[in-house]
Coordinates of C-alpha atoms in Angstrom, one line a residue:
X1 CA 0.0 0.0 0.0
X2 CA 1.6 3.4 -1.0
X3 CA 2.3 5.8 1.7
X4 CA -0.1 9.2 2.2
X5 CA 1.0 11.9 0.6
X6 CA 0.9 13.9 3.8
X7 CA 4.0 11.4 5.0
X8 CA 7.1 13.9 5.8
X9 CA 10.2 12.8 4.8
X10 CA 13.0 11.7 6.3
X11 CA 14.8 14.8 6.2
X12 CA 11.7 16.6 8.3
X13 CA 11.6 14.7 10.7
X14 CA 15.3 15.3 11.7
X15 CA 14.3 18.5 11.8
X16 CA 11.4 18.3 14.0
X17 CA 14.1 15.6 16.7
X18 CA 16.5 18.4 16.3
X19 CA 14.2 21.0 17.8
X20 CA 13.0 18.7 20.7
X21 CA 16.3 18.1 21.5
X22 CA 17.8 21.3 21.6
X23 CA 14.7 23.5 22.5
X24 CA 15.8 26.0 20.0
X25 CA 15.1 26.7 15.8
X26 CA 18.7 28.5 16.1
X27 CA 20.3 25.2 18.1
X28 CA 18.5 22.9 15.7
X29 CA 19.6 24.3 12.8
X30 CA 23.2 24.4 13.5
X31 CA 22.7 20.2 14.6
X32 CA 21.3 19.4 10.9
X33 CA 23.3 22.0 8.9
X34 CA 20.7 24.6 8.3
X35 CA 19.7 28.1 9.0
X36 CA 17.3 29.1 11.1
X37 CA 14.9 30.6 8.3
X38 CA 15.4 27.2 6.6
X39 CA 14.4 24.7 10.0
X40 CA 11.7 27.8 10.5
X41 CA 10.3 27.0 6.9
X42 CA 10.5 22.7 7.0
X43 CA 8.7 22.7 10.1
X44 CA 6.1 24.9 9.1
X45 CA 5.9 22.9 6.4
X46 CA 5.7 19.6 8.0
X47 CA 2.8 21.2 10.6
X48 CA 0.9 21.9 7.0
X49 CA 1.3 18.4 5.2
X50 CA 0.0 16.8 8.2
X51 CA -2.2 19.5 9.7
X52 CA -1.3 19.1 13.2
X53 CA 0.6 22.2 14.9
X54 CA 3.8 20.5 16.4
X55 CA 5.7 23.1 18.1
X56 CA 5.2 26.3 19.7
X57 CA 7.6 29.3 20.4
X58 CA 8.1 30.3 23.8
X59 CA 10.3 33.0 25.9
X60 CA 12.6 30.5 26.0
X61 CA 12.9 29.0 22.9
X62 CA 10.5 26.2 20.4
X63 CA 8.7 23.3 22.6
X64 CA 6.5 20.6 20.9
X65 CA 3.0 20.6 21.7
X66 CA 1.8 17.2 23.2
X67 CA 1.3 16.1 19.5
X68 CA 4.6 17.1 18.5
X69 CA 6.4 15.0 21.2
X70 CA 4.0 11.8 19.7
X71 CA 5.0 12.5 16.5
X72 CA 8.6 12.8 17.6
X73 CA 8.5 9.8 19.1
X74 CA 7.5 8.1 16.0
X75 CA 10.4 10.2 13.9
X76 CA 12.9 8.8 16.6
X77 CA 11.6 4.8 15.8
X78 CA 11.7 5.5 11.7
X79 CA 14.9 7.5 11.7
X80 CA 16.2 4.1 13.7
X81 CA 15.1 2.1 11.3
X82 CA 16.5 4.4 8.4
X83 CA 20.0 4.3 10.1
X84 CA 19.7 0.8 10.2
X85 CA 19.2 0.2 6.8
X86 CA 20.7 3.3 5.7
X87 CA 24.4 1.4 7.2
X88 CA 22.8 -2.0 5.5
X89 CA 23.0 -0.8 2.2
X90 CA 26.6 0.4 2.9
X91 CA 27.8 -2.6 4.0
X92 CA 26.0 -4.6 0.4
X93 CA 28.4 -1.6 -1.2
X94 CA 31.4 -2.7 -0.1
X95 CA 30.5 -6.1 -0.4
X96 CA 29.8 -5.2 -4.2
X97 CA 33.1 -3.8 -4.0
X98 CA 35.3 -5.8 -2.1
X99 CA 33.8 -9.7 -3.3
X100 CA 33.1 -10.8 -6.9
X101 CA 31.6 -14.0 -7.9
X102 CA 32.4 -15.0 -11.3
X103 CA 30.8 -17.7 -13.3
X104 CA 32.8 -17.9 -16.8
X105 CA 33.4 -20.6 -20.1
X106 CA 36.6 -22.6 -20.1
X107 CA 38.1 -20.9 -22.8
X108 CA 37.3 -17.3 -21.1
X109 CA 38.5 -19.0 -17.4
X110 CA 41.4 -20.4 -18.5
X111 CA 42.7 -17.6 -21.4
X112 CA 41.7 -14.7 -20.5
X113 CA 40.4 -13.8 -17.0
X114 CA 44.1 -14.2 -15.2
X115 CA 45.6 -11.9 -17.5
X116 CA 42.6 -9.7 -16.7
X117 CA 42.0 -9.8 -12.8
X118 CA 45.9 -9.8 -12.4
X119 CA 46.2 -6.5 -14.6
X120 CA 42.6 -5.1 -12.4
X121 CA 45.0 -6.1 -9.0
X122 CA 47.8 -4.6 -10.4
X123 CA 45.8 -1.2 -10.8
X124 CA 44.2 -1.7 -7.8
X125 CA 47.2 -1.8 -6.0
X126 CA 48.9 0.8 -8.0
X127 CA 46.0 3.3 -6.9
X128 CA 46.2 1.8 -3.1
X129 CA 42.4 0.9 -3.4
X130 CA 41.1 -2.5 -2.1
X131 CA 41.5 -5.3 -4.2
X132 CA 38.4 -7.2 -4.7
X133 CA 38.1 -10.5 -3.7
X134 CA 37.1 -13.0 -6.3
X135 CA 35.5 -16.4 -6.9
X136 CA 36.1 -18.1 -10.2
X137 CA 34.2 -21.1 -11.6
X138 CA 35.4 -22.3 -14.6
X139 CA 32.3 -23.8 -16.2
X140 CA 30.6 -23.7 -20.0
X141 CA 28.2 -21.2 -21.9
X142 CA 25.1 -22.7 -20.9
X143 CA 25.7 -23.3 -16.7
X144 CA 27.4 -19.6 -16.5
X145 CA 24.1 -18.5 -17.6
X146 CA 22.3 -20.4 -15.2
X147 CA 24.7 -19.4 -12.4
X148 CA 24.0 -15.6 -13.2
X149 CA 20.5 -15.9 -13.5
X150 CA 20.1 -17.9 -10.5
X151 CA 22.6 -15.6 -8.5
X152 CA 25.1 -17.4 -8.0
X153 CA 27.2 -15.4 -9.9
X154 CA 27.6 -11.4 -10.0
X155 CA 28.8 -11.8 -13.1
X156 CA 29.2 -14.4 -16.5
X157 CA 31.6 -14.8 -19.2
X158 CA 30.1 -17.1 -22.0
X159 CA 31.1 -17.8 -25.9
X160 CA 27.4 -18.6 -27.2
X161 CA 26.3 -17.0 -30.2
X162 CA 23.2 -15.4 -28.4
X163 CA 22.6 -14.3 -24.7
X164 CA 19.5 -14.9 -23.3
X165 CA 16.5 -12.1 -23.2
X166 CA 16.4 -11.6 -19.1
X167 CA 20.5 -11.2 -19.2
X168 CA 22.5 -7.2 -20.4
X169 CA 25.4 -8.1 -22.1
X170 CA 28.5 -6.6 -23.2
X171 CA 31.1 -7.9 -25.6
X172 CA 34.6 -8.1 -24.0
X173 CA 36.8 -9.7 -27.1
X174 CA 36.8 -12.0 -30.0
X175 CA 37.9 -14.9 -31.1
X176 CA 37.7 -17.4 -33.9
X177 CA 37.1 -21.2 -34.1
X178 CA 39.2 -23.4 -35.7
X179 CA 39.2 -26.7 -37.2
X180 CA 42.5 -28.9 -35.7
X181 CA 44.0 -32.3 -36.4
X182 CA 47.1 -34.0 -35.3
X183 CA 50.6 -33.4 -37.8
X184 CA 49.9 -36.8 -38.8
X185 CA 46.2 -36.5 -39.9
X186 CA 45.1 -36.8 -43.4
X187 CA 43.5 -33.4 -43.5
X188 CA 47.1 -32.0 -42.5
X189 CA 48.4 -32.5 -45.9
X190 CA 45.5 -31.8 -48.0
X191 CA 45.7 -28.9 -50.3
X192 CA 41.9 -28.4 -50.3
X193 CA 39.9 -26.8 -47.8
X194 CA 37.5 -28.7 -45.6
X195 CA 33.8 -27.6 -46.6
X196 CA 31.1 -27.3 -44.2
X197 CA 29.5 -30.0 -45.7
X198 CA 32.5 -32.4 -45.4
X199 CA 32.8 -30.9 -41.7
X200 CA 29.4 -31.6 -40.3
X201 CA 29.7 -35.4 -41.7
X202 CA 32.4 -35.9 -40.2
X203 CA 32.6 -37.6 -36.6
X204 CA 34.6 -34.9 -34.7
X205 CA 35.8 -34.9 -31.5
X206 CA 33.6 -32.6 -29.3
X207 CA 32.6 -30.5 -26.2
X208 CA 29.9 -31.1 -24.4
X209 CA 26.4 -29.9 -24.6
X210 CA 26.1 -26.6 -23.2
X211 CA 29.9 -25.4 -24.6
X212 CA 29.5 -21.7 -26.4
X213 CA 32.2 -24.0 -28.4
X214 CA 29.8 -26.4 -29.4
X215 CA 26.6 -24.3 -30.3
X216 CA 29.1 -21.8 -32.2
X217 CA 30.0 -24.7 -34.4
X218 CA 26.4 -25.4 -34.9
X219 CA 25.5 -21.8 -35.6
X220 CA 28.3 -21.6 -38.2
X221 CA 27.0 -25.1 -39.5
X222 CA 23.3 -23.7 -40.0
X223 CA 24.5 -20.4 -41.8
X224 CA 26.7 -22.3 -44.4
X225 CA 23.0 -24.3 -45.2
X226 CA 24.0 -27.8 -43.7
X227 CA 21.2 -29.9 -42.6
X228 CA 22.3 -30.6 -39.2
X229 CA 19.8 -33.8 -39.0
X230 CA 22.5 -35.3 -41.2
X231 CA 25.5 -34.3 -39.1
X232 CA 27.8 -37.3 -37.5
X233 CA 27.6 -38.1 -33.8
X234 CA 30.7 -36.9 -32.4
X235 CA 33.4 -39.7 -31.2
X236 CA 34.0 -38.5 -28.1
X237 CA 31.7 -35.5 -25.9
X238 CA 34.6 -34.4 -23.6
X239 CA 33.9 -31.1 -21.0
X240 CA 37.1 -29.5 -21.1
X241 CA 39.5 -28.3 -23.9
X242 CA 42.8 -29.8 -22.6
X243 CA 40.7 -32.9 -22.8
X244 CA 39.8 -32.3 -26.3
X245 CA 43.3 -31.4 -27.3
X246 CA 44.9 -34.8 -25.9
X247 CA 42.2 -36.6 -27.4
X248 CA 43.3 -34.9 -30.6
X249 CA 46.9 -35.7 -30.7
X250 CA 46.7 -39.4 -29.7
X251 CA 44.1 -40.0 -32.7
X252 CA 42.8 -39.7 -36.1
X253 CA 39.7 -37.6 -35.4
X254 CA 39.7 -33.9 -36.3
X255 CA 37.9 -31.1 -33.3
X256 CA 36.7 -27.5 -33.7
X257 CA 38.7 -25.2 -31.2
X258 CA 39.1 -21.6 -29.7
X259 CA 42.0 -20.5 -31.3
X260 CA 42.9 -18.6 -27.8
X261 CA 43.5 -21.7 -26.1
X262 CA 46.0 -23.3 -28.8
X263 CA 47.8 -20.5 -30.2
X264 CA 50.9 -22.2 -28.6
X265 CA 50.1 -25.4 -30.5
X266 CA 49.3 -23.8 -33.7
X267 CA 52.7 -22.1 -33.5
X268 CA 54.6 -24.6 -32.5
X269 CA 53.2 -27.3 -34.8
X270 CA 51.9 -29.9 -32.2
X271 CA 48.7 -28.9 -34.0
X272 CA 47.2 -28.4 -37.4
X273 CA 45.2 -25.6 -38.7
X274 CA 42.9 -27.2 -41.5
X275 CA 41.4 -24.4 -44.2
X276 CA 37.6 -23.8 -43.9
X277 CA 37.4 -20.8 -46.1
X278 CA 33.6 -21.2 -46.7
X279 CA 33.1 -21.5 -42.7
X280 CA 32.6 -18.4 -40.6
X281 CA 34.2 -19.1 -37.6
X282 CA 34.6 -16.4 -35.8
X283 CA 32.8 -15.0 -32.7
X284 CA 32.2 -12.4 -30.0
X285 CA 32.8 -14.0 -26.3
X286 CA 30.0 -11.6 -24.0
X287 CA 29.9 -10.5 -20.1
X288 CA 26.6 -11.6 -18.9
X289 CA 24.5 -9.7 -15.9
X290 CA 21.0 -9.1 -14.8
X291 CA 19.8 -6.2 -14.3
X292 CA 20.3 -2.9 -15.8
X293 CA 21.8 -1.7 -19.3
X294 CA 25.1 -0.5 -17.0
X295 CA 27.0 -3.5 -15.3
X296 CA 26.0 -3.6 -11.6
X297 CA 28.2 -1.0 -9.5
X298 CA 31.1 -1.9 -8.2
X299 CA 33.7 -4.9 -7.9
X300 CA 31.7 -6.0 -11.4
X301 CA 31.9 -2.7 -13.3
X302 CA 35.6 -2.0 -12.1
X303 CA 36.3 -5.7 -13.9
X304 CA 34.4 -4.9 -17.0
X305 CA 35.7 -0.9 -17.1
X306 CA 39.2 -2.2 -16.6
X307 CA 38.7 -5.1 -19.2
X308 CA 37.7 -2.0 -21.8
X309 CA 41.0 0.3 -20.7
X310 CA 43.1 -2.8 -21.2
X311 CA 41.4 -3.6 -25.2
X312 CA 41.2 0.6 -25.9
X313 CA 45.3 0.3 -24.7
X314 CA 45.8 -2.6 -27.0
X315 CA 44.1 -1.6 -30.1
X316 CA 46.6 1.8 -29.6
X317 CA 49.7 -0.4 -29.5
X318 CA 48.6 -2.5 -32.2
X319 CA 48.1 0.6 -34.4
X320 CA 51.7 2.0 -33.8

């Protein structure tokens, strides 16, 4: 039920506590930080809203009437009640500050976020503000959703193609997919590409249900035209890409990988790239929250707004 519109507000009702406890408009303006004309004016306007006279002047100074000392009774419980939860929402501040929960995809966990909360601790540090305190679960797409949805995350790092309607998102880097096979698979020394055709029919080696590496592959697949009813069962559904990897090198079965987390491989030879020119493969990895179109205030928006001064720093050295 909404309050009356003859309800004072907070700030009146100091006013009103302020003159029974000093006796005085002059005394009580000087304990709230007023002048006299302006404690003069609020109470007269408080006696108005609720048309009750609540103090009366006197030789020696203001005294409530007996319905001003009811009333300031009643001021004394709500302005309690105000501190109360007035310090309450402090202490969820610095919470918000100090703690971060973080829900992300493998990839994300393992490429990225070290690099970027060590940099955000660095700063911190370098500044001589707190550093937050964080929890990171290393997870997939689909269950960092469901941990920021559900709360049990402040924030989500995913690789999907699509976030979901109830979560804001943000995009925080890219990356590209890329077909892999061992130095002594077939497709290593074939001088034609791989089409997305050839791809989908072919039993891969794959992340689990749920991976934003997965359902990339299967948005790529859909916008090349393949008829995913006809594409192979994978040979193995594996939930991690160091698992995926080793499964690659000690077979004959090709997989479709972040090209974050084997750039070492790629370089090094321990893996090979395999063409897929007619394949878009890339993709935009997101920052998940609910709520608002600005990330929630403060240990989550320093991450992302740090994460943003760290790519607008790197585009800048990658231009010079």
């Amino acid at each position: 039920m909404p309050l009356s519109s003859r309800m004072p507000d907070l700030t009146e009702f100091e006013v009103l506590l302020a003159i029974a406890e000093t006796g005085s408009l002059g005394a009580a303006a000087k304990k709230v930080g007023l002048t006299q004309q302006a404690v003069s004016a609020r109470l007269a306007s408080v006696e108005a809203r609720i048309g009750v006279q609540l103090a009366v002047r006197t030789p020696r100074g203001s005294q409530l009437t007996p319905a001003g000392v009811v009333v300031a009774e009643w001021a004394h419980q709500l302005l309690d009640v105000a501190h109360h939860v007035d310090a309450g929402l402090a202490s969820l501040r610095s919470d918000a500050r100090s703690r971060i929960k973080i829900s992300a995809s493998q990839t994300i966990a393992e490429q990225l976020l070290p690099r970027w909360l060590m940099s955000l601790r660095t700063a911190a540090a370098r500044r001589g503000t707190p550093v937050p305190e964080v929890t990171l679960t290393a997870t997939n797409s689909s269950h960092a959703v469901a941990d920021v949805t559900d709360g049990a995350a402040d924030v989500g790092f995913i690789e999907s193609p699509s976030t979901p309607m109830n979560l804001r998102s943000k995009v925080v880097e890219s990356d590209e997919l890329v077909v892999v096979v061992a130095p002594d698979h077939k497709w290593a020394r074939r001088p034609r590409p791989v089409g997305p055709a050839e791809l989908a029919q072919t039993p891969l080696i794959s992340r689990e249900t749920g991976s934003g590496t997965r359902d990339s592959l299967i948005a790529a697949l859909q916008h090349a035209g393949c008829d995913l009813e006809q594409q192979a069962p994978p040979v193995l559904e594996l939930s991690s890409a160091a698992a995926v990897r080793a499964a690659v090198l000690s077979s004959q079965a090709p997989a479709v990988m972040s090209r974050l987390s084997i750039a070492d491989d790629l370089a090094f030879g321990r893996l090979r790239e395999v063409s897929t020119p007619e394949l878009d493969l890339r993709r935009q990895l997101r920052a998940i929250w609910v709520g608002g179109r600005m990330p929630p205030a403060g240990a989550v928006r320093d991450l992302l707004g740090h994460i943003q001064t760290m790519q607008r720093l790197q585009r800048g050295t990658s231009a010079t």
